[in-house]
CSV table of C-alpha atoms in Angstrom, one decimal:
chain,number,residue,atom,x,y,z
A,209,MET,CA,99.5,164.8,70.7
A,210,ALA,CA,97.5,162.5,73.1
A,211,ARG,CA,96.6,160.3,70.2
A,212,GLU,CA,100.3,160.0,69.3
A,213,ARG,CA,101.2,159.0,72.9
A,214,ARG,CA,98.5,156.3,72.9
A,215,GLY,CA,99.8,155.0,69.7
A,216,SER,CA,103.3,154.8,71.0
A,217,GLY,CA,102.1,153.0,74.1
A,218,ALA,CA,100.3,150.4,72.0
A,219,THR,CA,103.5,149.9,70.0
A,220,ARG,CA,105.5,149.4,73.2
A,221,ALA,CA,102.9,146.9,74.4
A,222,ARG,CA,103.1,144.9,71.1
A,223,LEU,CA,106.9,145.0,71.4
A,224,LEU,CA,106.8,143.8,75.0
A,225,LEU,CA,104.4,140.9,74.0
A,226,ALA,CA,106.7,139.9,71.1
A,227,LEU,CA,109.6,139.9,73.5
A,228,LEU,CA,107.8,137.7,76.0
A,229,LEU,CA,106.8,135.3,73.3
A,230,GLN,CA,110.4,135.2,72.1
A,231,LEU,CA,111.6,134.6,75.6
A,232,THR,CA,109.2,131.7,76.0
A,233,CYS,CA,110.6,130.1,72.9
A,234,CYS,CA,114.2,130.8,74.1
A,235,VAL,CA,113.4,129.2,77.4
A,236,ARG,CA,112.0,126.1,75.6
A,237,CYS,CA,115.0,125.9,73.4
A,238,ALA,CA,117.7,127.1,75.7
A,239,ALA,CA,118.9,123.6,76.7
A,240,ALA,CA,119.9,122.8,73.2
A,241,GLY,CA,121.3,126.1,72.0
A,242,GLY,CA,118.2,127.4,70.3
A,243,LYS,CA,117.0,124.3,68.5
A,244,PRO,CA,113.3,123.3,69.4
A,245,SER,CA,113.0,120.3,71.6
A,246,ASN,CA,112.1,116.9,70.2
A,247,ILE,CA,109.4,114.8,71.9
A,248,VAL,CA,108.8,111.0,72.3
A,249,LEU,CA,105.6,109.6,73.9
A,250,ILE,CA,105.5,105.9,74.7
A,251,LEU,CA,102.0,104.8,75.6
A,252,ALA,CA,101.6,101.2,76.9
A,253,ASP,CA,98.3,99.3,76.9
A,254,ASP,CA,96.7,98.4,80.2
A,255,GLN,CA,99.9,98.8,82.3
A,256,ASP,CA,99.1,99.1,86.0
A,257,VAL,CA,101.4,100.9,88.4
A,258,HIS,CA,99.4,100.0,91.6
A,259,LEU,CA,100.2,96.3,91.4
A,260,GLY,CA,103.9,96.6,90.5
A,261,GLY,CA,103.5,96.9,86.8
A,262,MET,CA,106.7,98.9,86.4
A,263,THR,CA,108.8,96.3,88.4
A,264,PRO,CA,110.0,94.3,85.4
A,265,MET,CA,111.0,97.4,83.5
A,266,LYS,CA,114.5,98.0,85.0
A,267,LYS,CA,115.9,99.8,81.9
A,268,THR,CA,112.9,102.1,81.6
A,269,ARG,CA,113.1,103.1,85.2
A,270,ALA,CA,116.8,103.8,84.9
A,271,LEU,CA,116.8,105.5,81.6
A,272,ILE,CA,113.7,107.7,82.0
A,273,GLY,CA,112.7,107.7,85.7
A,274,ASP,CA,116.1,108.0,87.2
A,275,ALA,CA,117.2,110.4,84.5
A,276,GLY,CA,114.1,112.6,85.1
A,277,ALA,CA,110.8,112.8,87.0
A,278,THR,CA,108.5,110.1,88.2
A,279,PHE,CA,105.0,111.2,88.9
A,280,VAL,CA,103.5,109.1,91.7
A,281,ASN,CA,100.0,110.5,91.4
A,282,ALA,CA,99.3,110.1,87.7
A,283,PHE,CA,95.7,109.1,86.7
A,284,THR,CA,93.6,108.3,83.7
A,285,VAL,CA,90.3,110.2,83.6
A,286,THR,CA,88.6,107.1,82.4
A,287,PRO,CA,89.8,103.5,82.9
A,288,LEU,CA,89.3,102.0,79.4
A,289,CYS,CA,91.4,102.0,76.3
A,290,CYS,CA,89.5,103.9,73.6
A,291,PRO,CA,88.0,106.7,75.8
A,292,SER,CA,91.3,107.1,77.6
A,293,ARG,CA,93.4,107.3,74.3
A,294,SER,CA,90.8,109.7,73.0
A,295,SER,CA,91.5,111.9,76.1
A,296,VAL,CA,95.3,111.6,75.5
A,297,LEU,CA,94.9,112.8,71.9
A,298,SER,CA,92.4,115.5,72.5
A,299,GLY,CA,93.3,116.7,76.0
A,300,ARG,CA,89.6,116.5,76.9
A,301,TYR,CA,87.4,114.7,79.4
A,302,PRO,CA,85.2,112.0,77.9
A,303,HIS,CA,82.1,114.1,78.3
A,304,ASN,CA,83.7,116.6,75.9
A,305,HIS,CA,85.2,114.2,73.3
A,306,GLU,CA,82.1,111.9,73.6
A,307,VAL,CA,84.0,108.6,73.2
A,308,ARG,CA,82.1,106.4,75.7
A,309,ASN,CA,83.6,102.9,75.3
A,310,ASN,CA,85.6,100.6,72.9
A,311,SER,CA,82.7,100.1,70.4
A,312,LEU,CA,81.9,102.0,67.2
A,313,SER,CA,78.5,102.8,68.6
A,314,GLY,CA,80.3,104.2,71.7
A,315,ASN,CA,82.1,106.6,69.3
A,316,CYS,CA,85.4,104.8,69.2
A,317,SER,CA,87.2,106.0,66.0
A,318,SER,CA,83.7,106.8,64.6
A,319,ALA,CA,82.9,109.3,61.9
A,320,ALA,CA,81.9,111.8,64.6
A,321,TRP,CA,85.2,111.4,66.4
A,322,GLN,CA,87.1,111.8,63.1
A,323,ALA,CA,85.2,115.0,62.1
A,324,GLY,CA,85.3,116.4,65.6
A,325,PRO,CA,88.0,115.8,68.3
A,326,GLU,CA,90.4,114.0,66.0
A,327,ALA,CA,90.4,117.0,63.6
A,328,SER,CA,91.8,119.2,66.4
A,329,ALA,CA,94.0,116.7,68.2
A,330,PHE,CA,97.5,117.6,69.3
A,331,PRO,CA,99.4,116.1,66.4
A,332,ILE,CA,97.9,118.7,64.1
A,333,PHE,CA,99.3,121.5,66.1
A,334,LEU,CA,102.7,119.8,66.3
A,335,SER,CA,102.7,119.5,62.6
A,336,LYS,CA,101.9,123.2,62.2
A,337,GLN,CA,104.9,123.8,64.5
A,338,LYS,CA,107.1,122.1,61.9
A,339,TYR,CA,107.5,118.9,63.8
A,340,GLN,CA,108.2,115.7,61.9
A,341,THR,CA,105.6,113.3,63.2
A,342,PHE,CA,105.6,109.5,63.5
A,343,PHE,CA,103.1,107.1,64.9
A,344,ALA,CA,103.4,103.3,65.4
A,345,GLY,CA,101.3,100.8,67.2
A,346,LYS,CA,97.8,100.6,68.6
A,347,TYR,CA,95.7,103.8,68.0
A,348,LEU,CA,92.1,103.3,68.8
A,349,ASN,CA,90.2,100.0,69.2
A,350,GLN,CA,88.0,100.4,66.2
A,351,TYR,CA,90.6,102.1,64.0
A,352,GLY,CA,90.9,100.7,60.5
A,353,LYS,CA,87.6,98.8,60.5
A,354,LYS,CA,85.4,99.1,57.4
A,355,ASP,CA,82.8,101.2,59.2
A,356,ALA,CA,85.5,103.4,60.7
A,357,GLY,CA,87.1,104.7,57.5
A,358,ASP,CA,89.1,101.6,56.7
A,359,VAL,CA,92.9,101.6,56.6
A,360,THR,CA,92.9,104.4,54.1
A,361,HIS,CA,92.0,106.9,56.9
A,362,VAL,CA,95.1,108.5,58.2
A,363,PRO,CA,94.4,111.0,61.0
A,364,PRO,CA,95.6,114.6,60.2
A,365,GLY,CA,98.9,115.7,61.6
A,366,TRP,CA,100.9,112.5,61.0
A,367,ASP,CA,103.8,112.4,58.5
A,368,GLN,CA,104.5,108.7,59.0
A,369,TRP,CA,101.7,106.3,60.1
A,370,HIS,CA,102.0,102.7,61.1
A,371,ALA,CA,98.8,102.0,62.9
A,372,LEU,CA,97.4,98.7,64.1
A,373,VAL,CA,93.9,97.8,62.8
A,374,GLY,CA,91.7,97.1,65.8
A,375,ASN,CA,92.7,96.0,69.3
A,376,SER,CA,96.1,94.8,70.5
A,377,GLN,CA,97.7,91.8,69.0
A,378,TYR,CA,101.3,90.6,68.9
A,379,TYR,CA,101.1,88.4,65.7
A,380,ASN,CA,98.7,88.0,62.8
A,381,TYR,CA,97.5,91.6,62.6
A,382,THR,CA,97.0,94.2,59.9
A,383,LEU,CA,98.6,97.6,59.8
A,384,SER,CA,97.7,100.8,58.0
A,385,VAL,CA,101.0,102.0,56.7
A,386,ASN,CA,100.4,105.6,55.5
A,387,GLY,CA,96.9,104.5,54.4
A,388,LYS,CA,97.8,101.2,52.8
A,389,GLU,CA,97.1,97.7,54.2
A,390,GLU,CA,100.0,95.7,55.4
A,391,LYS,CA,99.3,92.2,56.7
A,392,HIS,CA,101.6,90.4,59.2
A,393,GLY,CA,101.9,86.7,60.2
A,394,ASP,CA,103.5,84.9,63.1
A,395,VAL,CA,107.2,85.1,62.4
A,396,TYR,CA,109.0,86.6,65.3
A,397,ALA,CA,111.8,88.4,63.4
A,398,SER,CA,109.4,90.2,61.0
A,399,ASP,CA,106.1,90.3,62.8
A,400,TYR,CA,106.3,90.7,66.5
A,401,LEU,CA,104.6,94.0,66.9
A,402,THR,CA,106.5,95.5,69.8
A,403,ASP,CA,109.8,94.9,68.0
A,404,LEU,CA,108.4,96.1,64.7
A,405,ILE,CA,107.5,99.4,66.4
A,406,THR,CA,111.0,99.6,67.8
A,407,ASN,CA,112.7,99.0,64.4
A,408,ARG,CA,110.5,101.4,62.4
A,409,SER,CA,111.0,104.2,65.0
A,410,LEU,CA,114.7,103.8,64.8
A,411,ARG,CA,114.6,103.9,61.0
A,412,PHE,CA,112.5,107.1,61.2
A,413,LEU,CA,115.1,108.7,63.5
A,414,GLU,CA,117.8,107.7,61.1
A,415,ASP,CA,116.0,109.2,58.1
A,416,ARG,CA,114.7,112.4,59.8
A,417,SER,CA,115.5,115.9,58.6
A,418,PRO,CA,118.0,117.4,61.2
A,419,GLN,CA,116.6,120.9,60.4
A,420,HIS,CA,113.3,120.3,62.1
A,421,PRO,CA,112.2,118.8,65.5
A,422,PHE,CA,110.5,115.4,65.6
A,423,PHE,CA,107.7,113.8,67.6
A,424,LEU,CA,107.2,110.1,67.9
A,425,MET,CA,104.2,108.4,69.5
A,426,LEU,CA,104.9,104.7,70.1
A,427,SER,CA,102.0,102.5,71.3
A,428,PRO,CA,103.1,98.9,71.9
A,429,PRO,CA,100.4,96.2,72.6
A,430,ALA,CA,102.0,95.2,75.9
A,431,PRO,CA,100.9,94.3,78.4
A,432,HIS,CA,97.3,93.9,76.9
A,433,SER,CA,95.9,90.4,76.3
A,434,PRO,CA,96.6,88.0,74.6
A,435,TRP,CA,99.9,88.5,76.5
A,436,THR,CA,102.1,86.9,73.9
A,437,ALA,CA,105.7,87.2,75.0
A,438,ALA,CA,108.7,87.3,72.7
A,439,PRO,CA,110.3,83.8,72.5
A,440,GLN,CA,113.4,84.8,74.6
A,441,TYR,CA,111.1,85.9,77.4
A,442,GLN,CA,108.5,83.2,77.6
A,443,ASN,CA,110.1,81.4,80.6
A,444,GLN,CA,110.8,84.6,82.6
A,445,PHE,CA,109.1,85.0,86.1
A,446,SER,CA,108.1,81.4,86.2
A,447,ASP,CA,107.2,81.5,89.9
A,448,LEU,CA,105.6,84.9,89.9
A,449,LYS,CA,102.1,85.3,91.3
A,450,ALA,CA,99.8,88.4,91.5
A,451,PRO,CA,100.3,90.3,94.8
A,452,ARG,CA,98.1,89.1,97.6
A,453,ASP,CA,97.9,92.3,99.7
A,454,GLY,CA,95.5,95.1,99.9
A,455,SER,CA,92.0,94.3,98.5
A,456,PHE,CA,93.1,91.1,96.8
A,457,ASN,CA,90.5,88.3,97.1
A,458,LYS,CA,88.4,90.5,99.4
A,459,ALA,CA,84.6,90.8,99.2
A,460,GLY,CA,83.3,94.0,97.7
A,461,LYS,CA,81.0,94.7,100.6
A,462,ASP,CA,79.3,98.1,100.8
A,463,LYS,CA,80.2,98.8,97.1
A,464,HIS,CA,77.9,99.1,94.1
A,465,TRP,CA,76.1,95.9,93.0
A,466,LEU,CA,78.6,94.8,90.3
A,467,LEU,CA,81.3,94.5,93.0
A,468,ARG,CA,79.0,92.6,95.3
A,469,GLN,CA,78.4,89.8,92.9
A,470,PRO,CA,81.8,88.0,92.7
A,471,VAL,CA,82.2,84.9,95.0
A,472,SER,CA,84.8,85.5,97.6
A,473,PRO,CA,87.2,83.9,98.4
A,474,MET,CA,87.9,83.1,94.7
A,475,ALA,CA,88.1,79.5,93.4
A,476,ASP,CA,91.5,78.0,92.9
A,477,SER,CA,90.9,77.9,89.1
A,478,SER,CA,90.4,81.7,89.1
A,479,LEU,CA,93.5,82.2,91.2
A,480,SER,CA,95.5,80.1,88.8
A,481,PHE,CA,94.1,81.9,85.8
A,482,LEU,CA,94.9,85.4,87.1
A,483,ASP,CA,98.4,84.4,88.2
A,484,GLY,CA,99.1,83.2,84.7
A,485,ALA,CA,97.8,86.4,83.2
A,486,TYR,CA,99.9,88.5,85.7
A,487,ARG,CA,103.0,86.6,84.9
A,488,ARG,CA,102.5,86.8,81.1
A,489,ARG,CA,101.9,90.5,81.3
A,490,TRP,CA,105.3,91.0,82.9
A,491,GLN,CA,106.9,88.9,80.1
A,492,THR,CA,105.4,91.0,77.4
A,493,LEU,CA,106.7,94.2,79.1
A,494,LEU,CA,110.4,93.0,78.8
A,495,SER,CA,110.2,93.8,75.0
A,496,VAL,CA,108.9,97.3,75.8
A,497,ASP,CA,111.8,97.7,78.1
A,498,ASP,CA,114.1,96.7,75.2
A,499,LEU,CA,112.2,99.3,73.1
A,500,VAL,CA,113.0,102.1,75.5
A,501,GLU,CA,116.7,101.1,75.7
A,502,ALA,CA,117.1,101.0,71.9
A,503,LEU,CA,115.3,104.3,71.5
A,504,VAL,CA,117.4,106.1,74.2
A,505,GLN,CA,120.6,104.6,72.7
A,506,LYS,CA,119.6,105.8,69.2
A,507,LEU,CA,118.8,109.3,70.5
A,508,ASP,CA,122.2,109.4,72.1
A,509,SER,CA,124.0,108.2,69.0
A,510,ILE,CA,122.4,110.9,66.8
A,511,LYS,CA,123.2,113.5,69.4
A,512,GLU,CA,119.5,114.3,70.2
A,513,LEU,CA,119.1,112.8,73.6
A,514,ASP,CA,119.8,116.0,75.6
A,515,ASN,CA,117.3,117.9,73.4
A,516,THR,CA,114.5,115.3,73.6
A,517,TYR,CA,111.6,114.9,76.1
A,518,VAL,CA,110.8,111.2,76.6
A,519,PHE,CA,107.4,110.4,78.2
A,520,TYR,CA,106.5,106.9,79.4
A,521,THR,CA,102.9,106.2,80.5
A,522,SER,CA,99.8,103.9,80.0
A,523,ASP,CA,96.2,104.4,78.9
A,524,ASN,CA,94.8,102.9,82.1
A,525,GLY,CA,95.6,100.6,85.0
A,526,TYR,CA,94.5,97.0,85.7
A,527,HIS,CA,93.4,94.6,88.4
A,528,ALA,CA,94.2,91.0,89.1
A,529,GLY,CA,92.0,89.6,91.9
A,530,GLN,CA,91.2,92.9,93.7
A,531,PHE,CA,87.8,92.7,95.3
A,532,SER,CA,87.6,89.1,93.9
A,533,LEU,CA,87.4,90.5,90.3
A,534,PRO,CA,89.7,88.2,88.1
A,535,ILE,CA,91.3,90.5,85.5
A,536,ASP,CA,90.3,93.7,83.7
A,537,LYS,CA,90.1,97.5,84.2
A,538,ARG,CA,86.9,99.8,84.0
A,539,GLN,CA,86.5,100.3,87.8
A,540,LEU,CA,86.8,103.5,89.8
A,541,TYR,CA,89.5,102.1,92.2
A,542,GLU,CA,93.2,103.0,92.5
A,543,PHE,CA,94.4,99.9,90.6
A,544,ASP,CA,92.4,100.8,87.5
A,545,ILE,CA,92.8,104.6,87.4
A,546,ARG,CA,96.4,105.1,88.4
A,547,VAL,CA,99.0,104.9,85.6
A,548,PRO,CA,102.8,105.0,85.4
A,549,LEU,CA,104.2,108.4,84.3
A,550,MET,CA,107.9,109.2,83.9
A,551,VAL,CA,109.5,111.9,81.9
A,552,ARG,CA,113.1,112.9,81.1
A,553,GLY,CA,114.2,115.9,79.0
A,554,PRO,CA,115.7,119.4,79.0
A,555,GLY,CA,115.3,121.3,82.2
A,556,ILE,CA,114.1,118.2,84.2
A,557,LYS,CA,116.5,117.4,87.0
A,558,PRO,CA,117.2,113.7,87.5
A,559,ASN,CA,115.8,111.5,90.3
A,560,GLN,CA,112.8,113.5,91.0
A,561,THR,CA,109.7,112.0,92.6
A,562,LEU,CA,106.8,114.4,92.2
A,563,GLN,CA,103.5,114.3,94.2
A,564,ALA,CA,101.4,116.7,92.1
A,565,PRO,CA,98.4,115.0,90.6
A,566,VAL,CA,98.6,114.7,86.8
A,567,LEU,CA,96.0,113.4,84.4
A,568,ASN,CA,96.2,111.9,80.9
A,569,ILE,CA,94.3,114.9,79.6
A,570,ASP,CA,97.4,116.9,80.6
A,571,LEU,CA,99.6,115.2,78.1
A,572,ALA,CA,98.4,117.1,75.1
A,573,PRO,CA,98.8,120.6,76.6
A,574,THR,CA,102.2,119.6,78.0
A,575,LEU,CA,103.5,118.4,74.6
A,576,LEU,CA,102.2,121.6,73.0
A,577,ASP,CA,103.7,123.7,75.7
A,578,ILE,CA,107.1,122.1,75.0
A,579,SER,CA,106.7,122.9,71.3
A,580,GLY,CA,106.3,126.6,72.2
A,581,LEU,CA,102.6,126.8,71.2
A,582,ASP,CA,100.4,129.4,73.0
A,583,LEU,CA,98.0,127.1,74.9
A,584,SER,CA,95.3,129.7,74.8
A,585,SER,CA,94.8,128.8,71.2
A,586,VAL,CA,93.8,125.2,71.8
A,587,ASP,CA,90.6,123.8,73.2
A,588,VAL,CA,91.7,121.4,76.0
A,589,ASP,CA,90.4,120.5,79.5
A,590,GLY,CA,93.8,119.6,80.8
A,591,GLN,CA,96.8,121.7,81.8
A,592,SER,CA,100.5,121.6,81.1
A,593,PHE,CA,102.5,119.9,83.8
A,594,LEU,CA,105.8,121.2,82.5
A,595,PRO,CA,105.9,123.6,85.6
A,596,GLN,CA,105.9,120.6,87.9
A,597,MET,CA,108.8,118.7,86.3
A,598,ALA,CA,110.8,121.7,85.1
A,599,PRO,CA,110.0,124.7,87.3
A,600,SER,CA,113.0,126.6,85.9
A,601,LEU,CA,111.2,126.7,82.6
A,602,ARG,CA,107.6,127.5,83.6
A,603,ASN,CA,105.5,128.7,86.6
A,604,GLY,CA,102.3,127.0,87.4
A,605,SER,CA,100.2,125.3,90.1
A,606,ALA,CA,98.8,121.8,90.7
A,607,ARG,CA,95.0,121.2,90.5
A,608,PRO,CA,93.1,120.6,93.8
A,609,PHE,CA,90.3,118.5,92.2
A,610,PHE,CA,89.8,116.3,89.2
A,611,LEU,CA,87.2,114.1,87.5
A,612,VAL,CA,87.1,110.4,86.7
A,613,GLU,CA,84.2,109.2,84.6
A,614,TYR,CA,83.1,106.0,82.9
A,615,THR,CA,80.2,104.8,80.9
A,616,GLY,CA,79.4,101.1,81.4
A,617,GLU,CA,78.9,98.6,78.6
A,618,GLY,CA,76.5,95.7,78.5
A,619,HIS,CA,74.7,93.3,76.2
A,620,GLN,CA,71.0,93.5,75.5
A,621,THR,CA,70.7,89.7,75.9
A,622,THR,CA,71.6,87.5,78.8
A,623,ASP,CA,75.2,86.3,78.9
A,624,PRO,CA,75.3,82.5,78.5
A,625,SER,CA,77.9,82.4,81.3
A,626,CYS,CA,75.6,84.2,83.7
A,627,PRO,CA,71.9,83.5,83.0
A,628,LYS,CA,71.0,84.2,86.6
A,629,LEU,CA,72.1,87.8,86.3
A,630,GLY,CA,70.0,88.6,83.3
A,631,PRO,CA,70.8,91.1,80.5
A,632,GLY,CA,72.8,94.2,80.6
A,633,LEU,CA,76.2,92.7,81.5
A,634,SER,CA,79.5,92.2,79.7
A,635,GLN,CA,83.0,90.9,80.2
A,636,CYS,CA,81.7,87.8,82.0
A,637,PHE,CA,83.9,84.9,83.1
A,638,PRO,CA,82.8,81.2,83.1
A,639,ASP,CA,82.3,81.3,86.9
A,640,CYS,CA,79.6,84.0,86.5
A,641,VAL,CA,81.8,87.0,87.5
A,642,CYS,CA,81.1,90.0,85.2
A,643,GLU,CA,83.4,92.9,85.0
A,644,ASP,CA,81.0,95.4,83.4
A,645,ALA,CA,77.4,96.4,83.0
A,646,PHE,CA,75.3,99.2,81.5
A,647,ASN,CA,74.8,100.6,85.0
A,648,ASN,CA,78.4,100.4,85.9
A,649,THR,CA,78.3,104.1,84.9
A,650,TYR,CA,79.8,106.5,87.3
A,651,ALA,CA,81.5,109.8,87.9
A,652,CYS,CA,84.0,110.6,90.7
A,653,VAL,CA,85.6,113.7,92.0
A,654,ARG,CA,89.0,113.3,93.6
A,655,THR,CA,90.5,115.7,96.1
A,656,MET,CA,94.2,115.7,96.8
A,657,ASP,CA,95.1,118.8,98.8
A,658,GLY,CA,98.1,117.4,100.7
A,659,GLN,CA,96.1,116.9,103.9
A,660,ARG,CA,93.4,114.6,102.9
A,661,ASP,CA,92.9,112.4,99.9
A,662,LEU,CA,89.2,111.9,99.2
A,663,GLN,CA,87.2,110.2,96.5
A,664,TYR,CA,83.5,110.7,96.0
A,665,CYS,CA,81.6,108.7,93.3
A,666,GLU,CA,78.0,108.6,92.1
A,667,PHE,CA,76.5,105.8,90.0
A,668,ALA,CA,73.9,106.2,87.3
A,669,ASP,CA,71.9,103.2,88.5
A,670,SER,CA,68.5,102.4,90.1
A,671,GLU,CA,70.1,102.7,93.6
A,672,SER,CA,71.8,106.1,92.9
A,673,PHE,CA,74.6,104.4,94.7
A,674,VAL,CA,77.4,106.6,96.2
A,675,GLU,CA,80.9,105.5,97.3
A,676,VAL,CA,83.2,107.6,99.3
A,677,TYR,CA,86.8,106.8,100.4
A,678,ASN,CA,89.4,108.4,102.6
A,679,LEU,CA,92.5,107.2,100.8
A,680,THR,CA,94.8,108.8,103.5
A,681,SER,CA,93.6,106.3,106.1
A,682,ASP,CA,92.3,103.6,103.7
A,683,PRO,CA,94.6,103.4,100.6
A,684,HIS,CA,93.0,100.2,99.4
A,685,GLN,CA,89.5,101.5,99.5
A,686,LEU,CA,88.2,98.7,101.7
A,687,GLU,CA,85.6,100.8,103.5
A,688,ASN,CA,82.9,102.9,101.8
A,689,ILE,CA,82.5,105.7,104.4
A,690,VAL,CA,79.5,107.5,102.8
A,691,LYS,CA,77.4,107.0,105.9
A,692,LYS,CA,80.1,108.3,108.2
A,693,VAL,CA,81.2,111.5,106.5
A,694,ASP,CA,80.0,114.9,107.6
A,695,PRO,CA,77.0,115.8,105.3
A,696,THR,CA,78.6,119.2,104.6
A,697,VAL,CA,81.6,117.4,103.1
A,698,LEU,CA,79.3,115.2,101.0
A,699,GLN,CA,77.4,118.2,99.7
A,700,ALA,CA,80.6,120.1,98.8
A,701,MET,CA,82.0,117.0,96.9
A,702,ASN,CA,78.6,116.6,95.1
A,703,GLN,CA,78.7,120.2,94.0
A,704,ARG,CA,82.2,119.9,92.7
A,705,LEU,CA,81.2,116.8,90.8
A,706,ILE,CA,78.3,118.5,89.2
A,707,LYS,CA,80.6,121.3,88.0
A,708,LEU,CA,83.2,119.0,86.7
A,709,GLN,CA,80.7,116.8,84.8
A,710,SER,CA,79.7,119.8,82.8
A,711,CYS,CA,83.0,121.6,82.6
A,712,GLN,CA,84.8,122.6,79.4
A,713,GLY,CA,88.2,124.1,78.9
A,714,ASP,CA,89.1,126.7,81.5
A,715,SER,CA,86.2,125.7,83.8
A,716,CYS,CA,87.7,122.2,84.1
A,717,ARG,CA,90.8,123.8,85.6
A,718,ASP,CA,89.2,126.4,87.8
A,719,VAL,CA,86.8,124.3,89.9
A,720,LYS,CA,86.9,125.5,93.6
C-alpha cells in the first residue's frame, strides 16, 4: 500500500512538472494566441553608444527603443569583433569559448571553434525548436577563408545562409550563399551589403512557412571601416565632429603603458582624421536605420510584428580621440565596452529605460528562453534578461558582478611606423600611436549594485599593472584610484576577479 502511495505521488509530481512546462510555453505564446514568438537579432559592427552612436538612428530608436525597452547598461564581455561575436553565438565568456582575437591562430572561426562552441551555439537549439533560421552579413572575421573551412562551411542550425567572407566590406566582397561562393562588385543597386542584407531578409520573410516561427540574424557591416556610405548619404553630417567632452584628447596618465604612449594633445592631422571617420561612421548607419524601418514594416504587413521580438545591439563599442587614441576598440574603458541594446516584443511595455546590467553573453540564453527551451539543458555562462524587460512573463534578478576580458595582439617584428617602441605592438598609426600590444591583456571585474559602480582591472604585463575606477564619481575614468582605495575593497575585487576568470556555467552567475 505504501509503495502504491509513493507511485501515485511520483505520478502527481510528473503531472505537475508537465503542467508547469506547459504554462511556461503558454506564457511565452500568450501574446499571440498560442503561436510561438518569432525573433530578429540585428548585430551592428563596432557601433558605440557612449559617443552618441545611436544619435543618427532616429527610426531605430522610434521603432524599437520607444516601442519597447532600452538597456542603458549593456556591455560586451570583450571589446573586439570575433571574440565578442563568438560570445554572442555561444553565450560564453572568452575563457570558455577560447576565441582570443580576430586571427585564425587566435581561434577565430578555426577548426577548434567549429568542432567545439559553434557545434553547440544557439542557432542549433532554435532549429531543434522548429524555428526557420536565416543569417545574412558578417559572421566571424576569418569565416570563409581557405584555412577556416572555405565558403562550403555552413555552421549548423541555419536554414538560409548568406555570410560575408572575412571582415566587413560594403562593396567588392564574397558571400557564402548556402555554401556556394557568390562574388559582388561595386554597383550600389546590387552590391551594397547593408541593402543586400535588407532585401534578402525581406524575401525570406515573404517566402517563410507560416506554420513555424522564424529567427533572423542580420549583421550589417556598418559602422565598421572602411566606412563606405550609400550614395544618397555621402553628404550627410558634413559639419559633424567627434565629441570633445570627457576623456577626449586627454593624456592617459596613471594608466597602463599602452595608454601612456600617445602624444597629447593630438596633432591637427589626427584630429582631422578621426573627425572624418566619426562622420563617415554615422553616414553608414543611415542605411542600417533604413534596414530596421523596412524590416518592421514588413513584419507589420505580414501580421507578425506583434508576435516578434526585435533586438538591436552591437558587438563592441568604439573610441575616437579618447585618451588621445585616434580610432579603434580593444580597451577596457566605457567607450569600448558599452554597446547599444534595445528590444521590442510580446510582453515588453513601450518606452522602458532599464538600468539592470546586461551582457552580450546573455543574448543566447534570452533568445532560447523566448523559444521556450529549458535553459538548464544548455551550457552557457550568461543568463536570460527576459525577466528584466518583460517581468510579467518571467521572474529573475540582475547580476551584481561581471567580467570583461581581452587578450592583446602584437607583431613579432617591430612596426615600421613605430621603430622606437620595438616589437610586440599592432594597430599602429603613422604618428607612432599604437592601439594594441601583446601585453594589452587584461581582465576586469565590474560591480554595479545601485550604490557604487566600480571597475577593477589587472594586466598580464611586466608591471602587473592594476587600474581601478569609481564610475559613480568619475564616469569618464580620468583617475586611476588604485592607490586610494581601501585595501579590503581591492582584495574583495581581486577575489571576485579570480573566481570569474575560471568560472563556467552556473558559477559565472553565482559569484558573491
